[in-house]
Short mmCIF file of C-alpha atoms in Angstrom, two decimals:
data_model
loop_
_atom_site.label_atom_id
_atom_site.label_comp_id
_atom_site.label_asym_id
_atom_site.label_seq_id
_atom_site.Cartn_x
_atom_site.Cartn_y
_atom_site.Cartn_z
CA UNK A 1 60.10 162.76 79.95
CA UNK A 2 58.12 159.81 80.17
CA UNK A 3 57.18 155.91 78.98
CA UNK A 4 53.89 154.57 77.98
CA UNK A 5 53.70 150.88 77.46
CA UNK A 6 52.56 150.80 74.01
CA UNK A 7 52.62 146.70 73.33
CA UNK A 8 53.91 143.84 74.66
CA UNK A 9 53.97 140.15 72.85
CA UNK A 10 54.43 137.35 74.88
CA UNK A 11 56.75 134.02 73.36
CA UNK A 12 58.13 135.88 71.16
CA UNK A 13 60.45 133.36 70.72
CA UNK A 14 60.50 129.67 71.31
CA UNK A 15 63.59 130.64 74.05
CA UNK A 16 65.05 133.56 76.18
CA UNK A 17 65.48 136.80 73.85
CA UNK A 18 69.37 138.14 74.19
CA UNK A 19 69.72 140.68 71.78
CA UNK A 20 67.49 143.68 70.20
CA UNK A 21 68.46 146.49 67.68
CA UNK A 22 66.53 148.91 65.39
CA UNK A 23 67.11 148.54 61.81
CA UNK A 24 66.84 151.77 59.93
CA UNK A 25 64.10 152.87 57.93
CA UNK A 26 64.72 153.01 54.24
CA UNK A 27 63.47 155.08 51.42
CA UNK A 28 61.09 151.60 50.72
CA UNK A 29 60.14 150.60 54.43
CA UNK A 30 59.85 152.18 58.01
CA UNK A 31 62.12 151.27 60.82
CA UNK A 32 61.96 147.40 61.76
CA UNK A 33 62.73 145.98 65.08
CA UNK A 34 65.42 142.76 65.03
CA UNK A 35 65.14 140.41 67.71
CA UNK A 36 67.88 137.18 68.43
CA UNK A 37 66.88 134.25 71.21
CA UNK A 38 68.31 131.38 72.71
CA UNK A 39 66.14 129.42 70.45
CA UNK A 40 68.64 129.63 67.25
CA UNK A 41 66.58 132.55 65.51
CA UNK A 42 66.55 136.12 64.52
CA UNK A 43 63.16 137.97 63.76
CA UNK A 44 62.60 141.13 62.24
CA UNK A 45 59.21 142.78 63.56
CA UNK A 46 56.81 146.00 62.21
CA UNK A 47 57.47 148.64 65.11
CA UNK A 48 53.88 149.71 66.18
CA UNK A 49 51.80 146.04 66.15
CA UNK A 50 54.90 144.16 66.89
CA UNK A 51 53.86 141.70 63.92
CA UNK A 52 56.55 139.27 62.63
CA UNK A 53 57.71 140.59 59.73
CA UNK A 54 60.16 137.30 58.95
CA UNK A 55 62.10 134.73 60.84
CA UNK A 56 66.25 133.58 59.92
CA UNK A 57 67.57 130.30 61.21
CA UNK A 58 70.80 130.12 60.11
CA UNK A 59 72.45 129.49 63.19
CA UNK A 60 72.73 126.06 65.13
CA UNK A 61 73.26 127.14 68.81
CA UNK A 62 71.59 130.52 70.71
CA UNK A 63 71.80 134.07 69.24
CA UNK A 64 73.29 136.70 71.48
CA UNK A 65 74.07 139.42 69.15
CA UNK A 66 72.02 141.71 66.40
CA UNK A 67 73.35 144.66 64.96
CA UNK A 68 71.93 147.00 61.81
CA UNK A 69 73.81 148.64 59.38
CA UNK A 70 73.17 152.49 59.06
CA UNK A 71 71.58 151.83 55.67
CA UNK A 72 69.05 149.67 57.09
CA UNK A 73 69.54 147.67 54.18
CA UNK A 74 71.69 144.78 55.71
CA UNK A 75 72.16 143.36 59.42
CA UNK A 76 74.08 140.69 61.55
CA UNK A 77 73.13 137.94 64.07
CA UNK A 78 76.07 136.47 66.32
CA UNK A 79 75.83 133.29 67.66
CA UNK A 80 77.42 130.74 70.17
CA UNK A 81 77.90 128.48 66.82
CA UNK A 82 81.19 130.95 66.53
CA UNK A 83 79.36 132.65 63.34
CA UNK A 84 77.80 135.50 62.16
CA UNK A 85 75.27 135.91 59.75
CA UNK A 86 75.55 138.95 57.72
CA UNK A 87 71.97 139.20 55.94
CA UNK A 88 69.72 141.27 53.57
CA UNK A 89 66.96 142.64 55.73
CA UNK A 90 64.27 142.69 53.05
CA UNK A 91 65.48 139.13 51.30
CA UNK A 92 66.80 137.31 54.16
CA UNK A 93 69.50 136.37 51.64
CA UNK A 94 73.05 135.60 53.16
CA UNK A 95 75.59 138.12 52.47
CA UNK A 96 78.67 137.15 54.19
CA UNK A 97 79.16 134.41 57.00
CA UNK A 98 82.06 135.05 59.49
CA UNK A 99 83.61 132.63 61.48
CA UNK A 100 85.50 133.47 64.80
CA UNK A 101 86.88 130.60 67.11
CA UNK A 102 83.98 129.62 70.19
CA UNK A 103 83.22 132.23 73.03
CA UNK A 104 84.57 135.33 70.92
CA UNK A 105 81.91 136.81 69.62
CA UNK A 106 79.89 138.63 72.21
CA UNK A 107 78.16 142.33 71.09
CA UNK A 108 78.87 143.96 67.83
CA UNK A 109 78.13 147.05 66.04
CA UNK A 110 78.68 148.85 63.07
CA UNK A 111 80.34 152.27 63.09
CA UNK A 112 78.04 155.58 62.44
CA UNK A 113 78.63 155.19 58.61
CA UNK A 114 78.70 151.52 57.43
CA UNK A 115 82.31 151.12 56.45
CA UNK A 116 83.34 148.41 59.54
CA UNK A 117 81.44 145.97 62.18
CA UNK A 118 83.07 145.45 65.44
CA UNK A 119 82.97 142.90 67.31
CA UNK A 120 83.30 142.23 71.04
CA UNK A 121 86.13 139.26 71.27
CA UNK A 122 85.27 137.46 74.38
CA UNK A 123 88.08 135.46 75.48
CA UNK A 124 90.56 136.56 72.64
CA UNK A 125 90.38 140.10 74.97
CA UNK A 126 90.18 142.27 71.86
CA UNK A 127 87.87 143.86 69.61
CA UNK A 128 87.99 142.37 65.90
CA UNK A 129 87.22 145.27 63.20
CA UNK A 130 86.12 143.70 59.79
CA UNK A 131 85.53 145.67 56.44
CA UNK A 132 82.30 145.74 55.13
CA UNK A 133 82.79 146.10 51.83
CA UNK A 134 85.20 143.01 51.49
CA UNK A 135 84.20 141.46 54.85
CA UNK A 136 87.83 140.60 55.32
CA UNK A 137 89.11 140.89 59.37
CA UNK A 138 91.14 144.62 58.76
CA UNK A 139 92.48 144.85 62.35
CA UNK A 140 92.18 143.20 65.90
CA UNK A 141 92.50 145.82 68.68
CA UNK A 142 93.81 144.08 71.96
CA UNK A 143 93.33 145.36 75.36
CA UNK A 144 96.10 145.69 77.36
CA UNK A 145 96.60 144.97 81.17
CA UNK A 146 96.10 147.41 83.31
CA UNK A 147 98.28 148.91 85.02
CA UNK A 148 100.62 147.23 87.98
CA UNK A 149 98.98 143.90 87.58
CA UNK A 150 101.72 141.51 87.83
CA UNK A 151 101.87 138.66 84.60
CA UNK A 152 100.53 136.15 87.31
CA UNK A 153 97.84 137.99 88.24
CA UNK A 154 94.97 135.93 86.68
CA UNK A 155 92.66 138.61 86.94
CA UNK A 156 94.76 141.05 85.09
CA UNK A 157 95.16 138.91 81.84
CA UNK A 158 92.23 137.22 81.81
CA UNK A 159 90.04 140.11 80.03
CA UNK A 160 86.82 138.42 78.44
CA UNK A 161 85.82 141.15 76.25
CA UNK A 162 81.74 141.55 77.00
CA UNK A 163 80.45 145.31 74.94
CA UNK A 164 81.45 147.47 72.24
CA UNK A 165 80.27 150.98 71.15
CA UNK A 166 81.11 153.98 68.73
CA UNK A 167 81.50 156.94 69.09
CA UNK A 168 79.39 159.61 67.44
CA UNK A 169 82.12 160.71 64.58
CA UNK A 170 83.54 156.96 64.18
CA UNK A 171 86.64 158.05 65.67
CA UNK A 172 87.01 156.38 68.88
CA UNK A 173 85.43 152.52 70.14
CA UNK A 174 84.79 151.53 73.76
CA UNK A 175 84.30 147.97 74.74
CA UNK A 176 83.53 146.75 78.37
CA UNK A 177 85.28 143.99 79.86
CA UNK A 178 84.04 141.02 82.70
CA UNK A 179 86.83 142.62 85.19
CA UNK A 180 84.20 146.13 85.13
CA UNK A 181 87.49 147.96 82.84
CA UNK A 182 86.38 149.31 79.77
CA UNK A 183 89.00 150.33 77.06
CA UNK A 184 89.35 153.01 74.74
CA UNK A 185 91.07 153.15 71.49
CA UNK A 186 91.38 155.43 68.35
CA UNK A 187 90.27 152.95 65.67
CA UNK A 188 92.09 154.86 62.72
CA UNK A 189 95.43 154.13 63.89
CA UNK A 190 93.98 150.79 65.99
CA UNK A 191 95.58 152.19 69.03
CA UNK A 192 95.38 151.73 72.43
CA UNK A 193 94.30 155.00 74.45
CA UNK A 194 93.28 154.55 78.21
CA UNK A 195 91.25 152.81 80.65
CA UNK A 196 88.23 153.38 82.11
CA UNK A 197 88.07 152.95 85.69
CA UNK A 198 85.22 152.64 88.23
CA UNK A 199 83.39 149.41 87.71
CA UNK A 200 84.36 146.13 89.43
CA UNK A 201 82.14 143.94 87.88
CA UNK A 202 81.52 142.89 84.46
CA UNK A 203 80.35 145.72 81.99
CA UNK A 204 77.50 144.06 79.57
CA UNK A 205 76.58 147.41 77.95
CA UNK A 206 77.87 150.57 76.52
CA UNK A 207 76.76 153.32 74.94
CA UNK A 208 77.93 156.71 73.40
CA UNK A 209 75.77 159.96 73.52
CA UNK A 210 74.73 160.84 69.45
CA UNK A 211 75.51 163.88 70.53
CA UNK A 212 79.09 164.30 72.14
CA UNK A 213 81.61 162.15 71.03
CA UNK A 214 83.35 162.20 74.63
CA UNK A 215 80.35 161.20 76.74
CA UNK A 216 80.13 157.53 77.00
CA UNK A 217 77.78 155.94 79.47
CA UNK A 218 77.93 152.21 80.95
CA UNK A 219 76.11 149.47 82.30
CA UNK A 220 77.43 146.98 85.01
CA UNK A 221 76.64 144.12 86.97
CA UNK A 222 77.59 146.19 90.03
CA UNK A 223 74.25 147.30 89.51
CA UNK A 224 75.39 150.75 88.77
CA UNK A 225 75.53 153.35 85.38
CA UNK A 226 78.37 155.52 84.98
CA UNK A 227 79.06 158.53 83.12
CA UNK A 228 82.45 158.96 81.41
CA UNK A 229 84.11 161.82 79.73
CA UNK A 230 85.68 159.03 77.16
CA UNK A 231 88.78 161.41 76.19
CA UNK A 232 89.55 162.82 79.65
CA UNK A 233 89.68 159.84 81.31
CA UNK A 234 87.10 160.50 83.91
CA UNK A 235 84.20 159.54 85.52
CA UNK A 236 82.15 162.69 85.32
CA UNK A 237 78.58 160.80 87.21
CA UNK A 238 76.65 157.59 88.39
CA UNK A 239 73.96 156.41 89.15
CA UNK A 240 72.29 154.11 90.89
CA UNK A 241 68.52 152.92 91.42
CA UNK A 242 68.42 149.03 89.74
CA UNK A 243 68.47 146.18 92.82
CA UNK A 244 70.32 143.50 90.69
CA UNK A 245 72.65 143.77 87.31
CA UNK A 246 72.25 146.07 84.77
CA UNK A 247 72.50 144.15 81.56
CA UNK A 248 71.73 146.79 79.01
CA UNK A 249 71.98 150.87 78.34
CA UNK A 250 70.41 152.67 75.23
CA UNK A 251 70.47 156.57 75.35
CA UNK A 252 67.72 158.17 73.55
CA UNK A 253 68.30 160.08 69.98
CA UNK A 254 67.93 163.11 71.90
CA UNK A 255 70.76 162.60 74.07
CA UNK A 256 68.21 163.71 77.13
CA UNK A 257 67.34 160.10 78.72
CA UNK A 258 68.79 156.94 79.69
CA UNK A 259 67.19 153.33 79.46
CA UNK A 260 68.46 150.53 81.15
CA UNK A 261 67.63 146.65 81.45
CA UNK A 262 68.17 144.47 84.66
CA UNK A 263 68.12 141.33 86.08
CA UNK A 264 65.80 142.77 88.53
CA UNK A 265 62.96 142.73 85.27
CA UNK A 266 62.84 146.13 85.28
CA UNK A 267 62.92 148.83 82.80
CA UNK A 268 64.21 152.23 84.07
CA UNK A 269 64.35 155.12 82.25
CA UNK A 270 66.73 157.89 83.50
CA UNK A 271 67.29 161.82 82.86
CA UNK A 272 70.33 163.29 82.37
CA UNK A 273 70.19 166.75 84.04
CA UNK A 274 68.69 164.79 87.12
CA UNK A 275 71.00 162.32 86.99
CA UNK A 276 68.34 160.29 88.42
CA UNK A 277 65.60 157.52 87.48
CA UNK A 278 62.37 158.93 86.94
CA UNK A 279 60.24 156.06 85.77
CA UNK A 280 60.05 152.13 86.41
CA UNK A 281 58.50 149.82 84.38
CA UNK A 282 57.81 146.06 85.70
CA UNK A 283 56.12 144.68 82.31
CA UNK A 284 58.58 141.58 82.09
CA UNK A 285 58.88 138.60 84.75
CA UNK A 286 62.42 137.56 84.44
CA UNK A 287 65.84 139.37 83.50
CA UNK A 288 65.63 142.35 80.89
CA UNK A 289 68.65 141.26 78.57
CA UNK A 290 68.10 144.73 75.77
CA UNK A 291 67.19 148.02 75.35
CA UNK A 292 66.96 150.14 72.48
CA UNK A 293 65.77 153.25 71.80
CA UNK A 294 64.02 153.89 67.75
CA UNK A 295 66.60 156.05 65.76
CA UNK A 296 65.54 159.03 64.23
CA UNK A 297 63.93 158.98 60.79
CA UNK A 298 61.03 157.85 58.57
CA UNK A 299 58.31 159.25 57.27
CA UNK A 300 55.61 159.77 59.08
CA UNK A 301 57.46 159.03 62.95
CA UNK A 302 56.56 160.89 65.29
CA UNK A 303 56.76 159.91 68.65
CA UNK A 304 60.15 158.10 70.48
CA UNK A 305 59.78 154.74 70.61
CA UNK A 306 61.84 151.99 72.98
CA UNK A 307 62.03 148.31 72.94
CA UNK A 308 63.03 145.83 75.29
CA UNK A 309 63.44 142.16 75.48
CA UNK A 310 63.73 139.67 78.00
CA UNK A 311 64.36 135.86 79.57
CA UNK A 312 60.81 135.69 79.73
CA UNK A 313 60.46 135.73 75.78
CA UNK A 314 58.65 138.97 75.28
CA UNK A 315 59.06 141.73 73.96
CA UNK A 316 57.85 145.41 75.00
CA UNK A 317 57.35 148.43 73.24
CA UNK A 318 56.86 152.15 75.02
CA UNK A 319 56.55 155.13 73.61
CA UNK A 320 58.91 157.88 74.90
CA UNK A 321 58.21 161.70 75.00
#
């Protein structure tokens, strides 16, 4: 497995660029990259010439969250302003606007078939769940203390709420926390399952293998990636390679590689049977805030494709094979 830098486009945006997703191809459009910065904006860019495809400014302080619906038809920016901007991705129209109190709105993501967003609570040390066909707020999962921290324990109360992933099958959400816990709960009955342990920084990045709805793999600033079987409660790997935080972790749609951003302003792409990085790339000059990998689908894709975006206002594209 490999990356080829494919395109990079520097000043991107007018700031540093905090958050990158895919959106979906539809039966109208291939897959467009969505890009949020510091600078108050969210772009939407053609995947192979990285041209600017359209620019949203509806926010009034710096993006730090983009997530796609499944459909690829809508999408939604978070911002410090304490809103987010549900959108049409071909209109740019406003769908819904969705107002949390400041510093709880983090990293969000809708689940694997459209029905809810979730959203990474930041101070409020839960995950908020909202229905996407009414966009009303359906539940509010809170994470618990762990385990024999006493109530004056600062440390143990004090969960600022950071990441949030799916699972595979919907069933299950993980979110990472600034203390290096991450949480598990079964969404249908918004329950509480277990904690992840193994971390002791914070955990900016999660993701679940599309393939296994147990494997879950994490990002910290303790500038390692862990492997967790998600039901058993365990810590089945880690590795290590990055000299500074890792701030971001895609896994590719065949479940084979690992990406990962750091503050060290490298790329590193991983494999999974090696457990091991196998490939370094130093195309950005400041902290790598996102990674994503292209999901499957489209007519006419081929090849794998990754994105990453960085401090340093650029973006970068690699193919991956």
């Amino acid at each position: 497995m490999k990356l080829a830098g494919l395109k990079s486009i520097e000043n991107a945006h007018d700031e540093s660029i905090w958050a990158v997703t895919w959106v979906p191809a539809t039966e109208t459009r291939q897959s467009l990259l969505l890009t949020g910065s510091l600078d108050e904006s969210v772009k939407l860019w053609k995947p192979d010439e990285l041209h600017n495809e359209g620019t949203n400014t509806g926010h009034c302080l710096g993006v730090v969250a983009v997530a796609a619906h499944p459909s690829g038809v809508i999408a939604a920016s978070a911002s410090l302003d304490s809103f987010i901007r549900v959108f049409d991705v071909d209109t740019n129209s406003t769908i819904a606007t969705l107002e949390s109190p400041p510093s709880e709105v983090w990293q969000m993501q809708f689940d694997p078939r459209g029905t809810n967003l979730a959203v990474a609570g930041g101070g409020s040390a839960s995950v908020k769940i909202w229905d996407t066909a009414t966009w009303e707020l359906i539940a509010t999962l809170t994470v618990p203390r762990p385990e024999g921290s006493k109530p004056s324990d600062k440390s143990g109360s004090g969960k600022f709420v950071l990441s949030v992933a799916w699972s595979p099958d919907g069933k299950c959400l993980a979110c990472g926390s600034m203390d290096g816990t991450i949480s598990v709960f079964d969404v249908s009955r918004a329950k509480f399952l277990h904690h992840l342990e193994g971390h002791f920084m914070p955990v900016r990045s999660l993701v679940y293998s599309p393939h296994d709805a147990r494997l879950l793999f994490t990002a910290s600033d303790d500038s390692h990636i862990h492997m967790y079987d998600a039901d058993g409660k365990s810590m089945i790997g880690a590795m290590s390679g990055h000299a500074s935080w890792v701030l971001s972790v895609d896994v590719s749609p065949d479940g084979a590689a690992l990406a990962t951003g750091s503050s060290d302003r490298t790329v590193r792409l991983w494999d999974l049977k090696m457990r091991a990085a196998v490939q370094t790339m130093s195309n950005h000059t400041d902290q790598v805030w996102g990674v994503a990998f292209r999901p499957p689908g489209g007519t006419g894709v081929r090849a794998g494709r990754l994105a990453s975006v960085s401090d340093d206002k650029s973006i970068s594209l690699y193919d991956y094979s």
